[in-house]
Coordinates of N, CA and C in Angstrom, one line a residue:
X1 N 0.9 -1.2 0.0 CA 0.0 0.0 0.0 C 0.9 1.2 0.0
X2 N 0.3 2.2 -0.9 CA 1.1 3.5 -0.9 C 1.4 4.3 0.4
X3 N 2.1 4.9 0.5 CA 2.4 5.9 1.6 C 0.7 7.0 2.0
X4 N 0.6 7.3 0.9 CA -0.4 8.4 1.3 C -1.7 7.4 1.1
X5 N -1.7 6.6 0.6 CA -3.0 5.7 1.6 C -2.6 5.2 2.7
X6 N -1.8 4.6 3.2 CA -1.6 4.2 4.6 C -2.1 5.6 5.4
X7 N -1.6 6.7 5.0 CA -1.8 8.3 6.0 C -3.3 8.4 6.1
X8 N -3.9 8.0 4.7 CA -5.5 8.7 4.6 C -6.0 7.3 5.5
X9 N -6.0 6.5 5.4 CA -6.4 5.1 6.0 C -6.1 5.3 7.4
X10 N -5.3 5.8 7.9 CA -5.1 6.2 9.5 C -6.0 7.1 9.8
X11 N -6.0 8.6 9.0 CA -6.6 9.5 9.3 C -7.9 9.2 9.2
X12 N -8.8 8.1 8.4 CA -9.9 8.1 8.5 C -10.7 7.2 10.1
X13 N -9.5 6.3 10.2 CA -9.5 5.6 12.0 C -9.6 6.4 13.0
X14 N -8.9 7.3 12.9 CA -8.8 8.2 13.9 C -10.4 9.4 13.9
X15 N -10.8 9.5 13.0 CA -11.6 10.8 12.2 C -12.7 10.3 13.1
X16 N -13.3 11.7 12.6 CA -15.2 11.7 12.9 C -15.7 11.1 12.4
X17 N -16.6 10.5 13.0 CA -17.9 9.6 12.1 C -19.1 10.4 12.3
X18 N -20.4 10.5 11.7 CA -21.3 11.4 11.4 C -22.8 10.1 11.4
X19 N -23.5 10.7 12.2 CA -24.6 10.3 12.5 C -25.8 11.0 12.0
X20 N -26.6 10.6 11.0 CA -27.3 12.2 10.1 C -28.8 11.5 11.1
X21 N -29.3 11.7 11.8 CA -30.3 11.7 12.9 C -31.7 12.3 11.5
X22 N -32.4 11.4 10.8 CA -33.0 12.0 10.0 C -34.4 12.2 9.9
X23 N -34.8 13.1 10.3 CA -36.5 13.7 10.5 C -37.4 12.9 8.8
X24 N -38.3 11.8 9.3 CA -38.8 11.1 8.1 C -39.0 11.7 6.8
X25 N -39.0 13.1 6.8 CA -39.9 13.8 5.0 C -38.6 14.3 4.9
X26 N -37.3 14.4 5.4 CA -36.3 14.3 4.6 C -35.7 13.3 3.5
X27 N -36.5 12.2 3.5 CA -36.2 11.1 2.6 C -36.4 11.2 1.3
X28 N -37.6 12.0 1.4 CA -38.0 12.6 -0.6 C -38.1 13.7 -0.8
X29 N -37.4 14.5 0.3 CA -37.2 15.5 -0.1 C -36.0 15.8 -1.4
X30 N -35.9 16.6 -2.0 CA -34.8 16.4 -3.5 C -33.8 17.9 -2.9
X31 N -33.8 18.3 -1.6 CA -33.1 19.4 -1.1 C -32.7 18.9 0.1
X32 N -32.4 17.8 -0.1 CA -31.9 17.3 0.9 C -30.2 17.2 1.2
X33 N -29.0 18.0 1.6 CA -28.1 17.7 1.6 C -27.0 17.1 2.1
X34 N -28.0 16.3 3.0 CA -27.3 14.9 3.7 C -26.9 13.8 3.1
X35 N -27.9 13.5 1.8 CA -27.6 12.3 0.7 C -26.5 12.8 0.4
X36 N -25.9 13.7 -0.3 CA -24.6 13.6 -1.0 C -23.1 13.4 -0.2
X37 N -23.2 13.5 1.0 CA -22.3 13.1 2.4 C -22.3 11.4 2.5
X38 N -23.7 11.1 1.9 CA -24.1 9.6 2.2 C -23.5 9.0 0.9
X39 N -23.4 9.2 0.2 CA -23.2 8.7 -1.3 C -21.6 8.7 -1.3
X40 N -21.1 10.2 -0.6 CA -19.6 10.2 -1.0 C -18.4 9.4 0.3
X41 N -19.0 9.4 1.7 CA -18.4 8.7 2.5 C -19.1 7.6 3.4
X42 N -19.7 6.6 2.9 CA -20.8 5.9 3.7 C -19.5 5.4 4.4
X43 N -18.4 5.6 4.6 CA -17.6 5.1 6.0 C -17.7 5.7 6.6
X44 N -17.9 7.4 6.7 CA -18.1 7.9 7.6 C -19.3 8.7 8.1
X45 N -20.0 8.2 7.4 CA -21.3 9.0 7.8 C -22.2 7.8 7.5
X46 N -23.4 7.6 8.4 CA -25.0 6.8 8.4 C -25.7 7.4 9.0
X47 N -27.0 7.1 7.9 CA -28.4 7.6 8.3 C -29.2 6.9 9.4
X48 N -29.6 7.3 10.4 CA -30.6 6.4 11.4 C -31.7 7.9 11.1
X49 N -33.5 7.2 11.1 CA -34.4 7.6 11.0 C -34.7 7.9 12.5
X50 N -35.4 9.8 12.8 CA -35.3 9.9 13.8 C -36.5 9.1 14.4
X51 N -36.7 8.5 15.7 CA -38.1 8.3 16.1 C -38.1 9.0 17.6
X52 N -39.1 9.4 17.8 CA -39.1 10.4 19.2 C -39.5 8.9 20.2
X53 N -40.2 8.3 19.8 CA -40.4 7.0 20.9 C -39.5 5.9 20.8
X54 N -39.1 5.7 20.1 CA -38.3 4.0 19.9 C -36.8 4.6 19.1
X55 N -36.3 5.6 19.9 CA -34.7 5.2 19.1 C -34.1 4.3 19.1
X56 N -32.8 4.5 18.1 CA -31.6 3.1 17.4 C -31.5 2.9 19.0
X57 N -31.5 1.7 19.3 CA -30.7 1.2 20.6 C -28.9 1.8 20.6
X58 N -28.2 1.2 19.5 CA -26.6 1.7 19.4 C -26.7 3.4 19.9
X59 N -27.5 4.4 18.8 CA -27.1 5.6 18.9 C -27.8 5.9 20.6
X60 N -28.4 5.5 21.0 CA -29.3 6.1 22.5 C -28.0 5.3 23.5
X61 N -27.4 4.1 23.1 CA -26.0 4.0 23.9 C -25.0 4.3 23.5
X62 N -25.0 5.3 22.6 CA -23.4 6.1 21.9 C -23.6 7.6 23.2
X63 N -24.9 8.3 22.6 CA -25.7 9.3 23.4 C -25.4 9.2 24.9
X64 N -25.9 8.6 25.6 CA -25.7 8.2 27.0 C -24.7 8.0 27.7
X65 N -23.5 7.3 26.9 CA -22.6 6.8 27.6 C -21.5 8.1 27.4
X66 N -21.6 9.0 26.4 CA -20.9 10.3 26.2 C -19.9 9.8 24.7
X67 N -20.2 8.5 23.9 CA -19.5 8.3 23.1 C -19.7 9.2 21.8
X68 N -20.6 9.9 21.9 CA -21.7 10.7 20.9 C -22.1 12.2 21.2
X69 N -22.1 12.7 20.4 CA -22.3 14.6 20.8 C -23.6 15.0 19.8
X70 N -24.4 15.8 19.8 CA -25.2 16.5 18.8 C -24.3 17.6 18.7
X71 N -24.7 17.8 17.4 CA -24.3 18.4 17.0 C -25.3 19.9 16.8
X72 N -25.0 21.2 17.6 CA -26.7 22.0 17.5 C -26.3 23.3 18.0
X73 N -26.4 24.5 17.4 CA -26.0 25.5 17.7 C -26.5 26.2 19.2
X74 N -24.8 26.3 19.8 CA -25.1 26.5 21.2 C -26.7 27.9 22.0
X75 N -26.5 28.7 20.6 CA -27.4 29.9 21.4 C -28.9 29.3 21.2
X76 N -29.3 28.0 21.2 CA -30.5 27.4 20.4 C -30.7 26.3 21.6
X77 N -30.0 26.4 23.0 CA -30.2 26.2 24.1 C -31.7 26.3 24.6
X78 N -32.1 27.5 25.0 CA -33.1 27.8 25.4 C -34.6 26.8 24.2
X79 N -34.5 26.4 23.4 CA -35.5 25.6 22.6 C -35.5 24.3 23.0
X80 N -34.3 23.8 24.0 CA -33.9 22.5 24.3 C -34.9 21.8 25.6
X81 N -34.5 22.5 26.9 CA -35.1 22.7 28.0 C -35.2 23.2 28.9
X82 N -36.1 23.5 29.6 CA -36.2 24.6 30.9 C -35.2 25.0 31.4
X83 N -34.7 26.1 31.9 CA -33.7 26.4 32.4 C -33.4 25.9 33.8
X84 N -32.5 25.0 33.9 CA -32.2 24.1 35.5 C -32.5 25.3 36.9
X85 N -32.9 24.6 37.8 CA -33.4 25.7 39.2 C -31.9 26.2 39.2
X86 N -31.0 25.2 39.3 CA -29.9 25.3 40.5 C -29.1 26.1 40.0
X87 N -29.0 26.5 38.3 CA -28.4 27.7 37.8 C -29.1 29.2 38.1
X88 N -30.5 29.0 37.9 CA -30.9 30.5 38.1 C -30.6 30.6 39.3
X89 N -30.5 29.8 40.4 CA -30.2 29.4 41.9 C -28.9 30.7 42.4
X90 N -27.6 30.0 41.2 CA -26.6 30.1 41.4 C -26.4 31.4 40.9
X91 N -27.0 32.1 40.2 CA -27.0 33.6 40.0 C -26.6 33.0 38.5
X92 N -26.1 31.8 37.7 CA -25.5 31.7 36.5 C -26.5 32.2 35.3
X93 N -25.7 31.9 34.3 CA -26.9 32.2 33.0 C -27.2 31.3 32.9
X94 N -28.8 31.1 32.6 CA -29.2 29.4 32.8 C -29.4 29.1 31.3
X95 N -29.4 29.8 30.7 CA -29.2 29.2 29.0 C -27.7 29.3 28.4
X96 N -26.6 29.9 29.4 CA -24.9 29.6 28.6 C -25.0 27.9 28.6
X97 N -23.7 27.7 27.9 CA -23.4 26.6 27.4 C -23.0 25.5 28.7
X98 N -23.1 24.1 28.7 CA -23.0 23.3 29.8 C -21.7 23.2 29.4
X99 N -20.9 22.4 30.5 CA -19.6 21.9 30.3 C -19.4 21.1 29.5
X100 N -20.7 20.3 29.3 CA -20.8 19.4 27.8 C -20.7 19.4 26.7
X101 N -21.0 21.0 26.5 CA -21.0 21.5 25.8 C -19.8 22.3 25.4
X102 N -19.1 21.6 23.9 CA -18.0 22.3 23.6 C -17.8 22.4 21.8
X103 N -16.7 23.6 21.4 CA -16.7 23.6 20.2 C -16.3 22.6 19.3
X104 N -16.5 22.1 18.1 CA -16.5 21.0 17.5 C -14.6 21.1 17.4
X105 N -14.7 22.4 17.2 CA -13.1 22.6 16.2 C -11.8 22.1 17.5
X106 N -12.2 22.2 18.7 CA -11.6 21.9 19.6 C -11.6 20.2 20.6
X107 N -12.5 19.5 19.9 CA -12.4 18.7 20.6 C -11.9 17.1 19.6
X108 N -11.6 16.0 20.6 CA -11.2 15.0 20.8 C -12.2 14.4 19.0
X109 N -11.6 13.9 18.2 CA -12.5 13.5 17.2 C -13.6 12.0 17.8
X110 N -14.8 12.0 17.4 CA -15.5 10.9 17.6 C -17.0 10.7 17.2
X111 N -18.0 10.6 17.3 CA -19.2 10.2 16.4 C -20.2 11.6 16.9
X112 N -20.3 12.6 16.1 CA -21.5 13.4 16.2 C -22.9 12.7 15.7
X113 N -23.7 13.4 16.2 CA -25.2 13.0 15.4 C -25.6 14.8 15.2
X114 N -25.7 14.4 13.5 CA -26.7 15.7 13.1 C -28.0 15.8 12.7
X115 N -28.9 17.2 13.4 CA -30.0 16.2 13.4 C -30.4 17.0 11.3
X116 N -31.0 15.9 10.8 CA -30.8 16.2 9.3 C -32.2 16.9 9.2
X117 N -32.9 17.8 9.3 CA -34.1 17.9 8.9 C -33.7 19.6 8.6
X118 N -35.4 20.3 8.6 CA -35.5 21.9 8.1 C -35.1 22.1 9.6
X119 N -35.0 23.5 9.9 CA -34.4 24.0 11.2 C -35.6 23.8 11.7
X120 N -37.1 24.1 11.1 CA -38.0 24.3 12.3 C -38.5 22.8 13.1
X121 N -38.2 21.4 11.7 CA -38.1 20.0 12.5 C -37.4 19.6 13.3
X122 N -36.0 20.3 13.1 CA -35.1 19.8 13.9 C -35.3 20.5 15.4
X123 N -35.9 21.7 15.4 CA -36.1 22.2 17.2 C -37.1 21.6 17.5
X124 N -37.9 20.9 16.4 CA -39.1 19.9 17.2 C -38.5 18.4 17.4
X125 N -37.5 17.9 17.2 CA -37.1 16.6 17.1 C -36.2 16.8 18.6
X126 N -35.6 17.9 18.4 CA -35.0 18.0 19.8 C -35.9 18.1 21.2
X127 N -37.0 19.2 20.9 CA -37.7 19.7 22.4 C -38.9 17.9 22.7
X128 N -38.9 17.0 21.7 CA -39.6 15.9 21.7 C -39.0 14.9 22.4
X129 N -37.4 14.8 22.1 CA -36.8 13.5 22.5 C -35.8 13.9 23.5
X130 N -36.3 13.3 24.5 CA -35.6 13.5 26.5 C -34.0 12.9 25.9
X131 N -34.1 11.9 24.6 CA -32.2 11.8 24.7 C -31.9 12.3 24.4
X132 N -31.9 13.5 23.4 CA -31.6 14.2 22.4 C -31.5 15.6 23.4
X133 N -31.9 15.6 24.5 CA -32.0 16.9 25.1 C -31.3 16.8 26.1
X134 N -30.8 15.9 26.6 CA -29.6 15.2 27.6 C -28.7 15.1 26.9
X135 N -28.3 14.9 25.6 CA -26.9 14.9 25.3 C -26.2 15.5 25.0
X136 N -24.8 15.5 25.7 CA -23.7 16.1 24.8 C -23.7 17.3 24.0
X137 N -23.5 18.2 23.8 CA -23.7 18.9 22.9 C -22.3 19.9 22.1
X138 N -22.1 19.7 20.9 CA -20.9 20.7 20.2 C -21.7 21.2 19.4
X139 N -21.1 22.7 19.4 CA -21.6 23.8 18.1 C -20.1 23.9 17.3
X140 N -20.5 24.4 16.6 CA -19.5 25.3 15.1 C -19.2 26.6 15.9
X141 N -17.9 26.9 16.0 CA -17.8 28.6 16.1 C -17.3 29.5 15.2
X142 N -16.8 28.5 14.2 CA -16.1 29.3 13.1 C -17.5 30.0 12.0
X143 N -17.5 31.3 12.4 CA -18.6 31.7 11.4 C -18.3 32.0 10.2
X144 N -19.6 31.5 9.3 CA -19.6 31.3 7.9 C -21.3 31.1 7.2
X145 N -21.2 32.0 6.6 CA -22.3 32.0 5.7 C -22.9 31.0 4.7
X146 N -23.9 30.6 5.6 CA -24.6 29.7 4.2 C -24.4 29.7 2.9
X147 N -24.0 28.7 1.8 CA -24.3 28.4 0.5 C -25.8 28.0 0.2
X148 N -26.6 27.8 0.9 CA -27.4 27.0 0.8 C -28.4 27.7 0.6
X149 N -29.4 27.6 -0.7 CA -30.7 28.7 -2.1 C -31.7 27.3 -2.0
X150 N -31.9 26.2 -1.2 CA -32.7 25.7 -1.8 C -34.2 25.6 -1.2
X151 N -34.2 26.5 0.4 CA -35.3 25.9 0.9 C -35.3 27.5 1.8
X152 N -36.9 27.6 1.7 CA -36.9 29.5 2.5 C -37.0 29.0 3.9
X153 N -37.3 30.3 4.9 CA -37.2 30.4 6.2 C -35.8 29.7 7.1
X154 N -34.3 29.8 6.2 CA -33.3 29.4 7.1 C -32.8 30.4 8.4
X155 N -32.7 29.7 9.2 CA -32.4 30.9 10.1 C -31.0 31.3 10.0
X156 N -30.8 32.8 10.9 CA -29.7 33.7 10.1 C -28.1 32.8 10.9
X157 N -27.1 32.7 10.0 CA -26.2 31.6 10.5 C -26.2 30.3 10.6
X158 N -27.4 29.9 10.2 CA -27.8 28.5 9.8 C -27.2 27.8 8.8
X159 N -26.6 26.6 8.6 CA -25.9 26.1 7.9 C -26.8 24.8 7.6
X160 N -26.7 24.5 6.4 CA -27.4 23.3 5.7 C -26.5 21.9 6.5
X161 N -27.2 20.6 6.7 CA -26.4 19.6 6.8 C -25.0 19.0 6.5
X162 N -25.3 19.2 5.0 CA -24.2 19.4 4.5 C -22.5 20.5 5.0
X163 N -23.7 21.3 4.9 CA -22.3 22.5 5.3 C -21.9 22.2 6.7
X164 N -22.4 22.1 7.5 CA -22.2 21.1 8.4 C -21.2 20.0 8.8
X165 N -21.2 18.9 7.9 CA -20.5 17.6 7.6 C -19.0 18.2 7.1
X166 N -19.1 19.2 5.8 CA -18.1 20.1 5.6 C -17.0 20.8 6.7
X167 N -17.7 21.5 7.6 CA -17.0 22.1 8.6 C -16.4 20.7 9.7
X168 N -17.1 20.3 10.4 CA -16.2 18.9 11.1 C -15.0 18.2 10.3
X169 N -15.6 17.9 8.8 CA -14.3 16.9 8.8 C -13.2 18.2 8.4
X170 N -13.7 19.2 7.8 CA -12.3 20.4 7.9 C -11.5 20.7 9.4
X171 N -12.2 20.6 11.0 CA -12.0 20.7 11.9 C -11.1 19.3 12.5
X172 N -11.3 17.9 11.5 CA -10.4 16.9 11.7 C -10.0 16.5 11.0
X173 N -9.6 18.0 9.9 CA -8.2 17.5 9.6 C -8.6 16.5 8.3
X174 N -9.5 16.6 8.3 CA -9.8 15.9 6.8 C -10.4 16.9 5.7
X175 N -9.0 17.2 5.3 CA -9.2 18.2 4.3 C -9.5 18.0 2.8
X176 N -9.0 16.8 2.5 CA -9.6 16.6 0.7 C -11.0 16.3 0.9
X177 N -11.4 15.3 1.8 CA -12.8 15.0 2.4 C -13.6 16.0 2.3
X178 N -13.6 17.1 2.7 CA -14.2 18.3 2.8 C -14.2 19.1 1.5
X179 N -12.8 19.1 1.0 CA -12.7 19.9 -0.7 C -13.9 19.2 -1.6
X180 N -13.9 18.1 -1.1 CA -14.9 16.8 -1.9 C -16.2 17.2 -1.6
X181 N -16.4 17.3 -0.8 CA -17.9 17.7 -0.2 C -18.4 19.2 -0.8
X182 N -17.4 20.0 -0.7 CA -17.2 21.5 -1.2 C -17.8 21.3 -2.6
X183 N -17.3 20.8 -3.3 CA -17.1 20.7 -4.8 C -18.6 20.0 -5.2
X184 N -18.7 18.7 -5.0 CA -19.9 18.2 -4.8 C -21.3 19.0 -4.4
X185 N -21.1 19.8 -3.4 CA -22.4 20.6 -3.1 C -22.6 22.5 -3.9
X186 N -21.5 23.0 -4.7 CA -21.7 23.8 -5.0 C -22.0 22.8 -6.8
X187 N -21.9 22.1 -7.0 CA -22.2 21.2 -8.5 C -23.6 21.0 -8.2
X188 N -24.3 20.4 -7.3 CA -25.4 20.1 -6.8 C -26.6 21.8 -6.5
X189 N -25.8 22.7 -6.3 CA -26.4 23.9 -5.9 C -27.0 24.6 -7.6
X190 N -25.7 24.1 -8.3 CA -25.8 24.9 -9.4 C -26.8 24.2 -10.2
X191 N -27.0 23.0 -10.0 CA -27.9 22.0 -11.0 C -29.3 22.2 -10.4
X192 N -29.6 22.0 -9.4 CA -30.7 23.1 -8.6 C -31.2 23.9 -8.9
X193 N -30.4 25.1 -9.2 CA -30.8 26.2 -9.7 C -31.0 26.3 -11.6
X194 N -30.5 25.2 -11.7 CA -31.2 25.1 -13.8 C -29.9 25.3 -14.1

């Protein structure tokens, strides 16, 4: 085996894996930009169908045991759950970030779950599922403006799935991975658009 497969073959052991947590009417939807993450690295990325009552057994003990993060923009706290007594208690902000909570670009590489839907399903997939609101949680801080023309009402700093998948594996270091993804979703944007 070549030198720079042996390197890419390490780096993908070590890498993120991607959990696309996917809200059901994402499946036919044709704006969906999770499929082309799925298409281009099914080693590192799989689809599990979200269910608010019967989650994957694996991902609810990836979730729980702390092997697993959502992935979900930190100031989007307060949509999650009530603000704990023992912080307003403590004089704290009861909607800052938990200790659990930390930036993607800084931490230890290992299995995010993104949740794949429109933003307004995904604050309903979160405030629905008690695991999903107990876990873990990493945001993005590197700011960057959506590419993403295909679907209205995105919220401001909101990033598509995709662009999403994009920013992690760029944060681990998996940079052709990401040029790949880059390339792929502005090809996909332009075919979209006619």
């Amino acid at each position: 085996m070549a030198a720079d497969a042996l390197v890419s073959e390490a780096r993908r052991a070590m890498s993120v894996q991607i959990v696309l947590l996917t809200h059901e009417r994402e499946l036919d939807r044709a704006s969906n930009t999770g499929q082309l993450a799925l298409r281009a690295f099914p080693e590192l990325c799989r689809r599990v169908i979200w269910s608010r009552t019967r989650p994957e057994a694996a991902l609810l003990a990836m979730l729980e045991s702390g092997q697993a993060s959502l992935l979900f923009p930190a100031e989007s706290e307060a949509c999650a759950a009530p603000a704990p007594a023992s912080r307003l208690a403590a004089g704290r902000d009861p909607w800052a970030a938990e200790p659990a909570t930390q930036a993607a670009e800084t931490c230890e590489p290992d299995t995010i779950v993104i949740l794949d839907a429109t933003w307004q399903e995904a604050r309903k997939m979160l405030r629905q599922s008690p695991y999903l609101r107990t876990a873990a949680r990493r945001s993005l801080t590197q700011p960057q403006a959506s590419r993403f023309t295909q679907r209205r009402n995105q919220i401001p700093g909101g990033l598509c799935t995709l662009e999403c998948i994009i920013a992690l594996f760029d944060a681990a270091n998996l940079k052709a991975e990401a040029a790949r993804l880059s390339d792929d979703f502005a090809r996909w944007e332009q075919a979209a658009r006619g």
